[in-house]
Short mmCIF file of C-alpha atoms in Angstrom, two decimals:
data_model
loop_
_atom_site.label_atom_id
_atom_site.label_comp_id
_atom_site.label_asym_id
_atom_site.label_seq_id
_atom_site.Cartn_x
_atom_site.Cartn_y
_atom_site.Cartn_z
CA MET U 1 -25.06 38.42 -6.21
CA THR U 2 -22.60 35.86 -7.01
CA ARG U 3 -18.96 34.70 -5.75
CA LYS U 4 -16.64 32.38 -7.63
CA THR U 5 -16.39 28.83 -5.89
CA SER U 6 -14.97 25.71 -6.19
CA LEU U 7 -17.72 22.76 -6.52
CA TYR U 8 -16.96 19.10 -6.69
CA ARG U 9 -19.40 15.89 -6.86
CA LEU U 10 -18.75 13.30 -4.43
CA ARG U 11 -18.75 9.62 -4.94
CA THR U 12 -21.42 7.84 -2.54
CA PRO U 13 -22.01 4.32 -4.03
CA GLU U 14 -23.84 3.57 -0.69
CA GLY U 15 -26.51 6.35 -1.36
CA ILE U 16 -27.16 9.89 -0.97
CA GLY U 17 -28.53 9.60 2.34
CA LEU U 18 -25.30 8.46 4.35
CA ASP U 19 -23.29 10.36 7.13
CA LEU U 20 -21.61 13.30 5.42
CA HIS U 21 -19.60 13.31 8.14
CA THR U 22 -17.74 10.32 6.52
CA LEU U 23 -16.84 12.45 2.97
CA VAL U 24 -14.52 14.55 5.24
CA GLY U 25 -10.99 13.77 5.88
CA GLU U 26 -10.43 11.70 8.97
CA ARG U 27 -7.75 14.26 10.06
CA TYR U 28 -10.25 17.03 9.76
CA ARG U 29 -13.42 15.45 11.98
CA ALA U 30 -12.08 16.07 15.19
CA ARG U 31 -8.99 18.18 14.48
CA GLU U 32 -8.72 21.07 17.16
CA GLY U 33 -9.49 24.19 15.35
CA PHE U 34 -12.26 22.79 13.17
CA THR U 35 -16.10 22.41 13.72
CA THR U 36 -19.03 20.93 12.10
CA THR U 37 -22.31 21.84 11.97
CA PRO U 38 -25.53 19.85 10.34
CA VAL U 39 -27.06 22.55 7.58
CA ASP U 40 -31.05 23.06 7.32
CA HIS U 41 -31.49 26.24 6.10
CA ALA U 42 -34.02 27.69 3.28
CA GLY U 43 -33.78 24.26 1.17
CA VAL U 44 -30.13 24.07 1.57
CA ASN U 45 -29.24 20.50 3.36
CA GLY U 46 -25.99 19.55 4.36
CA LEU U 47 -23.26 19.38 6.36
CA LEU U 48 -20.28 23.12 7.20
CA VAL U 49 -16.76 22.10 8.11
CA THR U 50 -15.23 25.33 9.25
CA GLY U 51 -11.88 26.30 10.63
CA SER U 52 -8.02 26.77 10.05
CA LEU U 53 -4.54 25.57 10.77
CA ALA U 54 -2.52 28.44 13.14
CA ARG U 55 1.09 27.89 13.38
CA ASP U 56 2.38 30.74 16.00
CA ARG U 57 5.98 31.47 13.73
CA ALA U 58 5.29 30.90 9.85
CA GLU U 59 7.29 28.67 8.40
CA TRP U 60 9.67 30.75 5.83
CA CYS U 61 10.78 32.80 9.74
CA ASP U 62 13.45 30.35 9.81
CA VAL U 63 15.00 31.52 6.37
CA LEU U 64 14.47 34.89 6.83
CA THR U 65 15.97 34.50 10.36
CA GLY U 66 18.95 32.84 9.02
CA LEU U 67 19.58 35.22 6.34
CA THR U 68 18.99 38.24 8.24
CA GLY U 69 20.03 37.42 11.69
CA THR U 70 16.64 38.91 12.90
CA ASP U 71 14.69 37.08 15.13
CA VAL U 72 11.59 36.88 12.53
CA ARG U 73 8.17 35.96 14.03
CA VAL U 74 4.91 36.04 12.26
CA ALA U 75 1.79 34.25 12.89
CA SER U 76 -0.09 32.41 10.38
CA ARG U 77 -3.79 31.10 9.82
CA ILE U 78 -4.89 29.15 7.15
CA PRO U 79 -8.85 29.52 6.86
CA SER U 80 -10.89 26.44 5.40
CA GLY U 81 -14.27 26.20 4.49
CA LEU U 82 -16.21 23.24 3.44
CA LEU U 83 -19.96 22.99 2.80
CA LEU U 84 -21.48 19.44 1.45
CA VAL U 85 -24.66 20.12 0.01
CA ARG U 86 -27.40 16.82 -0.43
CA THR U 87 -29.74 17.29 -3.50
CA GLU U 88 -32.46 14.86 -4.68
CA ARG U 89 -29.24 13.58 -7.28
CA ALA U 90 -25.79 13.45 -5.47
CA VAL U 91 -23.70 15.18 -2.84
CA TYR U 92 -21.43 18.02 -3.60
CA GLY U 93 -19.01 19.93 -1.88
CA LEU U 94 -18.24 23.80 -2.24
CA THR U 95 -14.70 24.74 -0.92
CA TYR U 96 -13.70 28.43 0.39
CA GLY U 97 -9.94 29.28 0.93
CA MET U 98 -7.98 25.62 1.69
CA GLY U 99 -11.19 24.18 2.30
CA HIS U 100 -10.63 21.46 -0.89
CA HIS U 101 -7.92 19.60 1.00
CA MET U 102 -10.90 18.60 3.51
CA ILE U 103 -12.85 16.16 1.43
CA ASP U 104 -11.75 12.65 1.15
CA PRO U 105 -10.16 12.45 -1.75
CA LEU U 106 -11.45 8.70 -2.50
CA ARG U 107 -14.74 10.58 -2.57
CA LEU U 108 -13.75 12.81 -5.70
CA ASP U 109 -15.87 11.87 -8.58
CA PRO U 110 -13.42 11.72 -11.52
CA GLY U 111 -14.57 13.37 -14.77
CA PHE U 112 -17.11 15.76 -12.90
CA GLY U 113 -15.22 19.03 -13.84
CA LEU U 114 -14.74 17.86 -17.79
CA GLU U 115 -18.20 16.50 -17.85
CA PHE U 116 -19.56 19.84 -17.18
CA ALA U 117 -16.71 21.51 -19.42
CA LEU U 118 -18.27 18.93 -22.42
CA ARG U 119 -21.75 20.04 -22.31
CA SER U 120 -21.26 23.93 -21.71
CA LEU U 121 -18.25 25.68 -22.97
CA ASP U 122 -17.96 27.67 -26.04
CA GLN U 123 -15.02 26.51 -28.54
CA HIS U 124 -14.33 29.77 -29.43
CA SER U 125 -14.23 31.41 -26.18
CA ILE U 126 -11.44 28.93 -24.51
CA SER U 127 -8.68 30.52 -22.54
CA LEU U 128 -6.84 28.23 -21.10
CA VAL U 129 -6.05 24.39 -21.78
CA ARG U 130 -3.32 22.17 -19.83
CA ARG U 131 -2.61 19.24 -21.63
CA HIS U 132 -0.67 15.93 -20.81
CA PHE U 133 0.96 13.78 -23.63
CA MET U 134 1.15 10.20 -23.37
CA ASP U 135 4.54 9.73 -25.11
CA ALA U 136 8.42 9.44 -24.25
CA ARG U 137 8.71 12.62 -23.47
CA GLY U 138 6.06 12.56 -21.10
CA ARG U 139 5.51 16.47 -21.51
CA THR U 140 2.84 18.82 -19.98
CA ASP U 141 2.02 22.15 -21.10
CA GLU U 142 -0.37 25.01 -20.60
CA ASN U 143 -1.75 27.39 -23.07
CA SER U 144 -3.73 30.58 -22.59
CA ALA U 145 -5.22 33.11 -24.50
CA THR U 146 -6.58 36.46 -22.72
CA ARG U 147 -9.31 37.25 -24.91
CA GLY U 148 -9.90 33.53 -25.70
CA GLY U 149 -10.00 31.45 -28.97
CA HIS U 150 -10.69 28.30 -30.65
CA LEU U 151 -9.51 24.89 -28.81
CA ARG U 152 -7.62 24.44 -31.53
CA ASP U 153 -5.65 27.71 -31.73
CA LEU U 154 -4.43 26.78 -27.95
CA GLY U 155 -2.50 23.94 -29.62
CA ALA U 156 -5.06 21.39 -28.39
CA ASP U 157 -3.63 18.33 -30.29
CA TRP U 158 -5.85 15.29 -29.60
CA ALA U 159 -3.32 12.60 -30.65
CA GLY U 160 -2.12 11.21 -27.26
CA SER U 161 -2.78 13.91 -25.09
CA ILE U 162 -4.96 14.10 -22.33
CA VAL U 163 -6.70 17.30 -21.08
CA SER U 164 -6.86 18.38 -17.65
CA LYS U 165 -7.71 21.82 -16.85
CA ILE U 166 -9.68 23.48 -19.58
CA THR U 167 -11.11 27.09 -18.84
CA GLY U 168 -13.57 29.21 -21.23
CA LYS U 169 -16.67 30.87 -21.70
CA ALA U 170 -20.48 29.28 -21.16
CA VAL U 171 -22.74 28.95 -23.80
CA ASP U 172 -26.28 30.11 -22.52
CA LEU U 173 -26.67 28.96 -19.16
CA PRO U 174 -29.35 30.41 -16.76
CA LEU U 175 -27.12 31.09 -14.43
CA THR U 176 -27.54 33.87 -11.30
CA HIS U 177 -24.48 35.48 -12.72
CA ALA U 178 -26.33 35.30 -16.32
CA SER U 179 -29.11 37.91 -15.46
CA GLY U 180 -27.01 39.85 -13.35
CA ASP U 181 -23.46 40.31 -15.08
CA ARG U 182 -23.19 41.60 -18.79
CA ARG U 183 -20.08 39.60 -19.09
CA ALA U 184 -20.43 36.04 -19.90
CA LEU U 185 -20.12 33.13 -17.41
CA CYS U 186 -16.30 31.87 -17.21
CA ALA U 187 -15.85 28.30 -15.88
CA SER U 188 -12.84 26.55 -14.81
CA CYS U 189 -12.60 22.71 -15.24
CA THR U 190 -10.44 20.06 -13.64
CA ASP U 191 -10.77 16.48 -13.53
CA SER U 192 -13.13 16.51 -11.02
CA ALA U 193 -13.76 20.27 -9.74
CA ILE U 194 -16.00 23.40 -11.58
CA THR U 195 -15.04 27.04 -10.42
CA LEU U 196 -17.53 29.20 -11.06
CA PRO U 197 -19.54 31.98 -9.88
CA LEU U 198 -22.71 31.20 -7.78
CA GLY U 199 -25.32 32.52 -6.02
CA ARG U 200 -25.11 33.66 -2.89
CA VAL U 201 -28.61 33.33 -1.04
CA PRO U 202 -30.00 29.75 -0.90
CA GLU U 203 -32.44 30.32 -3.49
CA GLN U 204 -29.94 31.43 -6.35
CA PHE U 205 -27.54 29.05 -5.45
CA LEU U 206 -29.94 25.77 -5.31
CA ARG U 207 -31.28 27.01 -8.68
CA ASP U 208 -27.50 27.21 -10.13
CA LEU U 209 -26.75 23.85 -8.86
CA ARG U 210 -29.81 22.51 -10.82
CA VAL U 211 -28.79 24.13 -13.76
CA ILE U 212 -25.51 22.67 -13.11
CA GLU U 213 -27.04 18.83 -12.44
CA ASP U 214 -29.38 19.52 -16.14
CA THR U 215 -26.13 20.49 -17.82
CA CYS U 216 -24.07 17.18 -17.23
CA THR U 217 -27.22 15.19 -18.24
CA LEU U 218 -26.92 16.90 -21.97
CA PRO U 219 -25.66 15.20 -24.61
CA ALA U 220 -21.63 15.30 -25.21
CA PRO U 221 -19.79 16.90 -26.29
CA LEU U 222 -20.63 20.24 -27.93
CA PRO U 223 -19.64 21.04 -31.33
CA GLY U 224 -15.81 21.48 -31.00
CA LEU U 225 -14.86 19.80 -27.66
CA GLU U 226 -14.66 16.08 -29.00
CA ALA U 227 -10.79 15.81 -28.05
CA LEU U 228 -11.91 16.35 -24.53
CA ALA U 229 -13.69 13.27 -24.57
CA ARG U 230 -11.56 10.84 -25.56
CA VAL U 231 -9.12 10.33 -22.85
CA ARG U 232 -9.74 10.67 -19.36
CA SER U 233 -7.33 10.05 -16.44
CA LEU U 234 -7.80 7.96 -13.74
CA ARG U 235 -5.49 9.54 -11.52
CA ARG U 236 -6.30 9.99 -8.00
CA ARG U 237 -4.54 10.43 -4.62
CA GLY U 238 -6.74 7.18 -3.32
CA LYS U 239 -8.17 4.16 -5.54
CA THR U 240 -11.46 3.76 -6.96
CA ALA U 241 -12.73 0.11 -7.61
CA LEU U 242 -12.07 0.60 -11.18
CA VAL U 243 -8.32 1.48 -10.54
CA ARG U 244 -8.05 -1.89 -8.08
CA GLY U 245 -9.84 -3.97 -10.35
CA LEU U 246 -7.47 -2.48 -13.08
CA ASP U 247 -4.48 -3.08 -11.01
CA ALA U 248 -5.57 -6.36 -9.97
CA GLN U 249 -5.82 -7.48 -13.76
CA LEU U 250 -2.34 -5.78 -14.62
CA ASP U 251 -1.33 -7.98 -11.79
CA GLN U 252 -2.31 -10.93 -13.28
CA CYS U 253 -0.77 -10.44 -16.54
CA LEU U 254 2.45 -9.87 -14.96
CA GLY U 255 2.22 -13.59 -13.89
CA ASP U 256 1.71 -14.90 -17.26
CA PRO U 257 4.46 -15.08 -20.15
CA HIS U 258 1.60 -15.00 -22.74
CA ALA U 259 -0.79 -12.28 -21.87
CA PRO U 260 -1.53 -10.11 -24.52
CA GLY U 261 -1.35 -6.10 -23.64
CA LEU U 262 1.35 -5.67 -21.96
CA ALA U 263 4.61 -4.52 -22.76
CA LEU U 264 8.06 -2.61 -22.28
CA SER U 265 8.60 1.25 -22.64
CA VAL U 266 11.04 4.28 -21.75
CA PRO U 267 9.64 6.36 -19.08
CA SER U 268 9.88 9.60 -19.34
CA GLU U 269 12.65 10.89 -16.96
CA CYS U 270 15.00 8.24 -19.21
CA ALA U 271 13.56 9.22 -22.79
CA PRO U 272 16.17 11.62 -23.12
CA TYR U 273 19.39 9.30 -22.69
CA ALA U 274 17.60 6.23 -24.80
CA ALA U 275 19.86 6.78 -27.61
CA ASP U 276 22.81 6.44 -25.86
CA SER U 277 22.24 3.61 -23.58
CA ARG U 278 24.13 0.75 -24.06
CA ALA U 279 23.35 -1.34 -21.02
CA VAL U 280 20.73 -1.16 -17.82
CA ARG U 281 21.09 -2.54 -14.36
CA ILE U 282 18.13 -4.03 -12.80
CA MET U 283 18.31 -4.16 -9.16
CA HIS U 284 15.89 -6.11 -6.33
CA GLY U 285 16.64 -5.69 -2.82
CA SER U 286 20.90 -7.34 -3.04
CA ARG U 287 19.51 -9.14 -6.58
CA ALA U 288 21.60 -7.18 -9.51
CA THR U 289 21.26 -7.79 -13.10
CA GLU U 290 22.83 -6.50 -15.57
CA LEU U 291 21.96 -6.46 -19.23
CA ASP U 292 22.50 -5.10 -22.58
CA ASP U 293 19.13 -4.62 -23.76
CA LEU U 294 15.77 -5.07 -21.44
CA ASP U 295 12.53 -6.46 -22.72
CA ILE U 296 9.15 -7.07 -20.94
CA ASP U 297 10.28 -10.53 -19.87
CA ASP U 298 13.80 -9.41 -17.90
CA VAL U 299 11.21 -7.37 -15.76
CA ARG U 300 8.38 -9.57 -15.19
CA GLN U 301 11.08 -12.19 -14.54
CA PHE U 302 11.65 -10.80 -10.96
CA VAL U 303 7.93 -10.65 -9.89
CA HIS U 304 5.94 -13.84 -11.72
CA ASP U 305 6.66 -16.11 -9.12
CA ARG U 306 4.75 -13.93 -6.47
CA PRO U 307 1.16 -14.60 -5.64
CA ASP U 308 -1.53 -13.39 -7.01
CA GLY U 309 -2.21 -9.41 -5.54
CA HIS U 310 1.49 -8.91 -5.09
CA ARG U 311 3.48 -8.74 -8.30
CA LEU U 312 2.54 -4.93 -8.92
CA PRO U 313 3.33 -3.65 -5.70
CA ALA U 314 6.25 -5.99 -5.99
CA LEU U 315 7.14 -4.78 -9.31
CA LYS U 316 6.95 -0.91 -7.83
CA GLY U 317 9.78 -2.09 -5.69
CA ILE U 318 12.65 -2.91 -8.31
CA ARG U 319 14.73 -0.06 -9.67
CA ILE U 320 16.42 0.30 -13.20
CA GLN U 321 18.86 2.36 -14.14
CA MET U 322 20.17 3.25 -17.79
CA PHE U 323 24.08 3.07 -18.16
CA ALA U 324 26.55 4.91 -21.17
CA ASP U 325 28.56 1.90 -21.25
CA GLY U 326 28.11 -2.09 -21.14
CA GLU U 327 29.92 -2.46 -17.77
CA CYS U 328 27.54 -0.09 -16.00
CA VAL U 329 29.93 2.37 -14.77
CA ASP U 330 28.96 5.59 -16.06
CA PRO U 331 25.47 6.48 -15.08
CA LEU U 332 22.81 7.97 -17.70
CA SER U 333 19.77 8.42 -15.45
CA ALA U 334 18.38 7.61 -12.23
CA PRO U 335 17.02 4.45 -10.90
CA VAL U 336 13.56 4.36 -11.73
CA PRO U 337 10.78 2.28 -10.66
CA GLY U 338 9.84 -0.72 -12.36
CA HIS U 339 6.07 -0.06 -12.94
CA ARG U 340 7.30 2.85 -15.24
CA TRP U 341 8.71 0.88 -17.13
CA ILE U 342 5.66 -0.75 -18.38
CA ILE U 343 2.96 -0.44 -20.48
CA ALA U 344 -0.76 -2.18 -20.37
CA GLU U 345 -3.70 -2.35 -22.22
CA MET U 346 -6.66 -3.57 -20.64
CA ARG U 347 -10.20 -3.78 -21.43
CA SER U 348 -12.84 -3.46 -18.89
CA GLY U 349 -16.44 -4.18 -19.70
CA ALA U 350 -17.15 -1.91 -23.06
CA ALA U 351 -14.64 0.71 -21.70
CA TYR U 352 -10.50 0.53 -22.84
CA HIS U 353 -8.12 1.18 -20.73
CA PHE U 354 -4.23 2.03 -20.70
CA TYR U 355 -1.45 1.86 -18.29
CA TRP U 356 1.01 4.46 -18.80
CA GLU U 357 3.97 6.36 -16.18
CA GLY U 358 2.07 4.46 -13.31
CA ASN U 359 -1.23 5.56 -14.07
CA TRP U 360 -4.41 4.57 -15.55
CA TYR U 361 -6.35 6.45 -18.44
CA GLU U 362 -9.64 5.56 -19.69
CA VAL U 363 -9.77 5.86 -23.82
CA GLY U 364 -13.06 6.27 -25.40
CA ALA U 365 -13.76 4.70 -28.45
CA GLU U 366 -13.08 7.54 -30.94
CA PHE U 367 -9.95 8.28 -29.87
CA LEU U 368 -9.03 4.76 -30.85
CA GLN U 369 -10.69 5.08 -34.37
CA ALA U 370 -9.08 8.34 -34.84
CA LEU U 371 -5.60 7.39 -33.94
CA ARG U 372 -5.98 3.91 -36.30
CA ASP U 373 -6.85 6.49 -38.95
CA GLU U 374 -4.22 8.72 -38.60
CA VAL U 375 -1.55 6.07 -38.19
CA THR U 376 -3.23 4.20 -41.34
CA GLU U 377 -2.88 7.13 -42.91
CA LEU U 378 0.75 7.79 -42.01
CA LEU U 379 2.21 4.37 -43.10
CA ALA U 380 0.67 4.61 -46.26
CA ARG U 381 2.66 7.44 -47.44
CA PRO U 382 5.03 6.58 -49.92
CA SER U 383 8.54 5.81 -49.74
CA ALA U 384 11.54 5.68 -52.10
CA VAL U 385 13.73 3.72 -50.06
CA VAL U 386 13.90 -0.14 -50.91
CA LEU U 387 14.98 -2.40 -48.03
CA PRO U 388 16.35 -6.16 -48.16
CA HIS U 389 14.66 -9.11 -46.09
CA TRP U 390 15.71 -9.69 -42.76
CA PRO U 391 14.81 -13.44 -41.99
CA VAL U 392 13.35 -15.28 -39.37
CA GLY U 393 15.06 -17.67 -37.29
CA LYS U 394 18.61 -16.55 -37.38
CA GLU U 395 20.89 -15.10 -35.22
CA THR U 396 20.99 -11.85 -36.79
CA ASP U 397 21.06 -8.05 -35.71
CA GLU U 398 20.71 -4.53 -36.76
CA ALA U 399 24.46 -4.14 -37.37
CA TRP U 400 24.10 -6.85 -39.69
CA PHE U 401 20.88 -5.91 -41.45
CA ASN U 402 22.47 -2.45 -41.69
CA LYS U 403 25.72 -3.78 -43.64
CA GLN U 404 22.68 -5.82 -45.84
CA ALA U 405 20.94 -2.69 -46.78
CA ALA U 406 23.79 -0.71 -47.37
CA LYS U 407 25.62 -3.16 -49.93
CA GLN U 408 22.40 -2.16 -52.24
CA SER U 409 23.16 0.76 -55.00
CA GLY U 410 22.92 4.38 -53.34
CA TYR U 411 22.54 3.77 -49.86
CA ASP U 412 25.86 4.31 -47.17
CA LEU U 413 26.47 2.76 -43.90
CA PHE U 414 25.93 5.12 -41.11
CA ASP U 415 25.65 2.67 -38.09
CA CYS U 416 27.88 3.14 -35.49
CA LYS U 417 29.59 6.45 -36.94
CA THR U 418 28.50 8.37 -34.37
CA VAL U 419 29.17 12.60 -34.81
CA ARG U 420 31.32 13.43 -31.72
CA THR U 421 31.21 16.96 -30.05
CA ARG U 422 31.66 18.23 -26.60
CA THR U 423 28.11 18.28 -26.08
CA PHE U 424 27.05 14.42 -26.12
CA ARG U 425 27.87 11.74 -23.56
CA GLY U 426 28.32 7.80 -24.35
CA GLY U 427 30.55 8.05 -27.66
CA GLY U 428 28.52 10.53 -29.62
CA LEU U 429 25.10 10.98 -31.75
CA GLU U 430 24.65 8.32 -34.36
CA ILE U 431 22.40 10.38 -37.26
CA CYS U 432 21.39 7.32 -39.03
CA ASP U 433 21.79 3.63 -39.54
CA VAL U 434 22.17 4.24 -43.39
CA LEU U 435 21.90 7.36 -45.67
CA GLY U 436 19.33 6.48 -48.95
CA PRO U 437 20.01 6.85 -52.53
CA GLU U 438 18.17 10.46 -51.67
CA GLY U 439 19.96 11.27 -48.77
CA GLN U 440 17.16 9.79 -46.99
CA LEU U 441 18.00 9.36 -42.94
CA ILE U 442 17.01 5.68 -42.61
CA MET U 443 17.04 4.45 -38.94
CA VAL U 444 16.45 0.82 -38.63
CA LYS U 445 14.96 -0.99 -35.66
CA LYS U 446 13.62 -4.70 -34.96
CA ALA U 447 10.49 -4.33 -32.64
CA ASP U 448 10.26 -8.18 -31.45
CA LYS U 449 10.27 -7.12 -27.99
CA GLY U 450 7.34 -4.94 -27.34
CA THR U 451 7.53 -1.17 -27.89
CA ALA U 452 10.84 -0.40 -25.91
CA GLY U 453 12.81 -0.92 -29.43
CA LEU U 454 10.29 1.41 -30.92
CA SER U 455 10.70 3.98 -28.36
CA HIS U 456 14.66 3.71 -28.66
CA LEU U 457 13.90 4.56 -32.54
CA PHE U 458 11.79 7.24 -31.89
CA ALA U 459 14.25 8.81 -29.45
CA GLN U 460 16.86 8.64 -32.34
CA ALA U 461 14.94 10.27 -34.63
CA ARG U 462 13.72 13.17 -32.76
CA ALA U 463 17.49 13.58 -31.00
CA ALA U 464 19.14 13.21 -34.58
CA ILE U 465 16.86 16.01 -35.93
CA GLU U 466 17.14 18.06 -33.21
CA THR U 467 20.61 17.93 -33.10
CA LEU U 468 21.38 18.95 -36.88
CA ARG U 469 18.80 21.59 -36.55
CA TYR U 470 20.20 23.62 -33.51
CA ASP U 471 23.84 22.26 -32.90
CA ALA U 472 26.40 23.79 -35.56
CA GLU U 473 28.79 21.74 -34.83
CA VAL U 474 27.33 18.51 -34.94
CA ARG U 475 25.76 19.70 -38.34
CA GLU U 476 29.13 20.20 -40.13
CA LYS U 477 30.63 17.25 -39.14
CA PHE U 478 27.95 15.39 -40.41
CA LEU U 479 28.09 16.94 -43.79
CA ALA U 480 31.39 16.63 -44.00
CA ARG U 481 30.79 13.19 -44.01
CA VAL U 482 28.31 13.15 -46.05
CA ALA U 483 30.80 14.62 -48.78
CA GLU U 484 33.34 12.54 -48.42
CA LEU U 485 31.33 9.81 -48.94
CA ARG U 486 29.25 11.42 -51.90
CA PRO U 487 31.04 13.90 -53.53
CA TYR U 488 28.71 14.11 -56.14
CA GLN U 489 25.87 15.21 -53.93
CA PRO U 490 25.35 18.37 -52.53
CA ALA U 491 25.30 17.21 -48.75
CA GLU U 492 23.68 20.40 -47.63
CA ASP U 493 20.33 19.32 -49.91
CA ILE U 494 19.92 16.70 -47.15
CA LEU U 495 18.92 18.75 -44.67
CA ALA U 496 16.98 21.68 -46.72
CA THR U 497 14.01 19.25 -46.07
CA PRO U 498 15.47 16.33 -44.17
CA THR U 499 13.71 12.97 -44.72
CA VAL U 500 13.59 10.63 -41.59
CA VAL U 501 12.44 6.72 -42.55
CA LEU U 502 11.70 4.72 -39.70
CA ALA U 503 12.44 1.54 -41.12
CA ILE U 504 10.68 -1.30 -38.54
CA ARG U 505 10.71 -4.77 -38.32
CA LEU U 506 8.12 -6.73 -36.10
CA LYS U 507 8.23 -9.74 -34.21
CA HIS U 508 8.23 -12.54 -36.90
CA GLY U 509 8.24 -9.93 -39.30
CA VAL U 510 4.75 -9.35 -39.76
CA PRO U 511 3.88 -6.25 -41.87
CA LEU U 512 3.33 -2.96 -40.16
CA THR U 513 -0.16 -1.64 -39.88
CA ALA U 514 -2.50 -0.06 -37.37
CA ASP U 515 -3.76 -3.64 -36.08
CA SER U 516 0.42 -4.97 -35.51
CA LEU U 517 1.36 -1.97 -33.52
CA PHE U 518 0.43 -1.69 -29.85
CA ALA U 519 -1.70 1.33 -29.18
CA PHE U 520 0.89 3.39 -27.14
CA ALA U 521 3.64 2.74 -30.23
CA GLN U 522 0.62 4.10 -32.41
CA VAL U 523 0.21 6.97 -30.11
CA SER U 524 4.33 7.86 -29.80
CA LEU U 525 4.97 7.08 -33.62
CA LEU U 526 2.08 9.98 -34.22
CA GLN U 527 3.98 11.83 -31.32
CA THR U 528 7.23 11.39 -33.40
CA ALA U 529 5.54 12.40 -36.97
CA VAL U 530 4.18 15.55 -35.19
CA ALA U 531 7.26 16.66 -33.77
CA LEU U 532 9.64 16.14 -36.70
CA GLN U 533 7.32 17.54 -39.30
CA GLY U 534 7.46 20.19 -36.75
CA MET U 535 11.35 20.65 -37.67
CA GLY U 536 10.78 20.45 -41.35
CA ALA U 537 11.25 16.96 -41.62
CA ARG U 538 9.08 15.06 -43.59
CA VAL U 539 8.38 11.22 -42.23
CA GLU U 540 8.05 7.99 -44.13
CA ILE U 541 7.79 4.40 -42.39
CA VAL U 542 9.26 1.13 -44.19
CA THR U 543 8.04 -2.37 -43.09
CA ILE U 544 11.23 -4.20 -42.91
CA ASN U 545 9.75 -7.87 -44.22
CA ALA U 546 11.03 -11.68 -42.77
#
């Protein structure tokens, strides 16, 4: 006999002989209606915590009373159970009802669930995958298949994504369920928990727990599950020693204008407005600064003179807002905390970590190599587009360069020629900067101040292709403009299989390679290429030399 149970492994740096009461959230230790009982039964050694949150009137009663005029009174009781079990290797928590709330969040062992998944799940029997994408859109998606299938069939593209939950059938584990049920054992694994059937009597339960412990020590990953090992979220409601150390490194970088591995990035909630932004406002208490463009130094100047340990907290206190006009009258976005506008790369020993969207992520060497290989392949694609040099040191902007490019035979200037429809704010949509000789949509960006410029470029490319694909009014106006400039070229051919050329000049005009691109810029580049290719567009990358 088994029962589906959620199992957590708990962090005990002071040793497994600690007082188990310290693993329980403080608010539950002496809460009315909750009891703690030491357990030493048939080999099960630990602590049992049970209770319920009781309310004389459920919280939704007021809503029904207001809607019906009837005094609705229904009591509610939320049961909770937590069993802490000590083994020779670790301390585990079994939760029932709302019992998971009783575990001190600082004690949860991040990665335990996915550690088990990597070593136990059948790649051909995955029924659910939840992913978070580390790109400008900040997407989360969850795909499921009733009968199960291969990991790749559920859309689990590794590039820049973090798998936070995976459900599937376990491979040949000698658990109690396997001997008493003909159906294959199904396990649901999140970052810090495993939910699966466990034995209901001490002997069976302890045997199951040993199987899980042994499984977690096996080499990983199983064939087909390599993608799960590449990026691991360190997101916690509390802060581990690792996260505190990474925060301290980031705090130091904020005070050093020459620190490597720190750059600006547009937060996901602002990404849809990046192409239309004409100015930003930085607010810090009563102080406000309005800028046409934003770079990492603009953000850093608000906190760089703070003492150690105070820069990152201060950054979280500033707000940055996008506007559709240069006077900062017409807001595009809500004010977003400053720490969500930066990305960082940090090394901690042999590990590699990213700070993105206000959270830390640990990245495996396999991910970095695979990322590098994919970017190198993308950059190696040939392009028929030839662009002039963009000298370093001269006060020239993108408008100047676009005019120089358009002077070439077969090229036409589209910079600032926005397509105006009722759909867009901020003066309309700029489809491209220059139209190439074969109808290529050339989009130009000077990215000499971190990755913010590249985020803007990638957002522009996506917005242009998505709109041309789905907005008939924009498409008709764009084709009409092309027909005016090029009566000799069938305008419809340009959009049949559009070619998007991302023309980039890096700082000092260095060549565009996988080595010269910030790692998160590589992620965003690949995600942009995947998105554009999914809409039928070919993507080419061209370096603008100095």
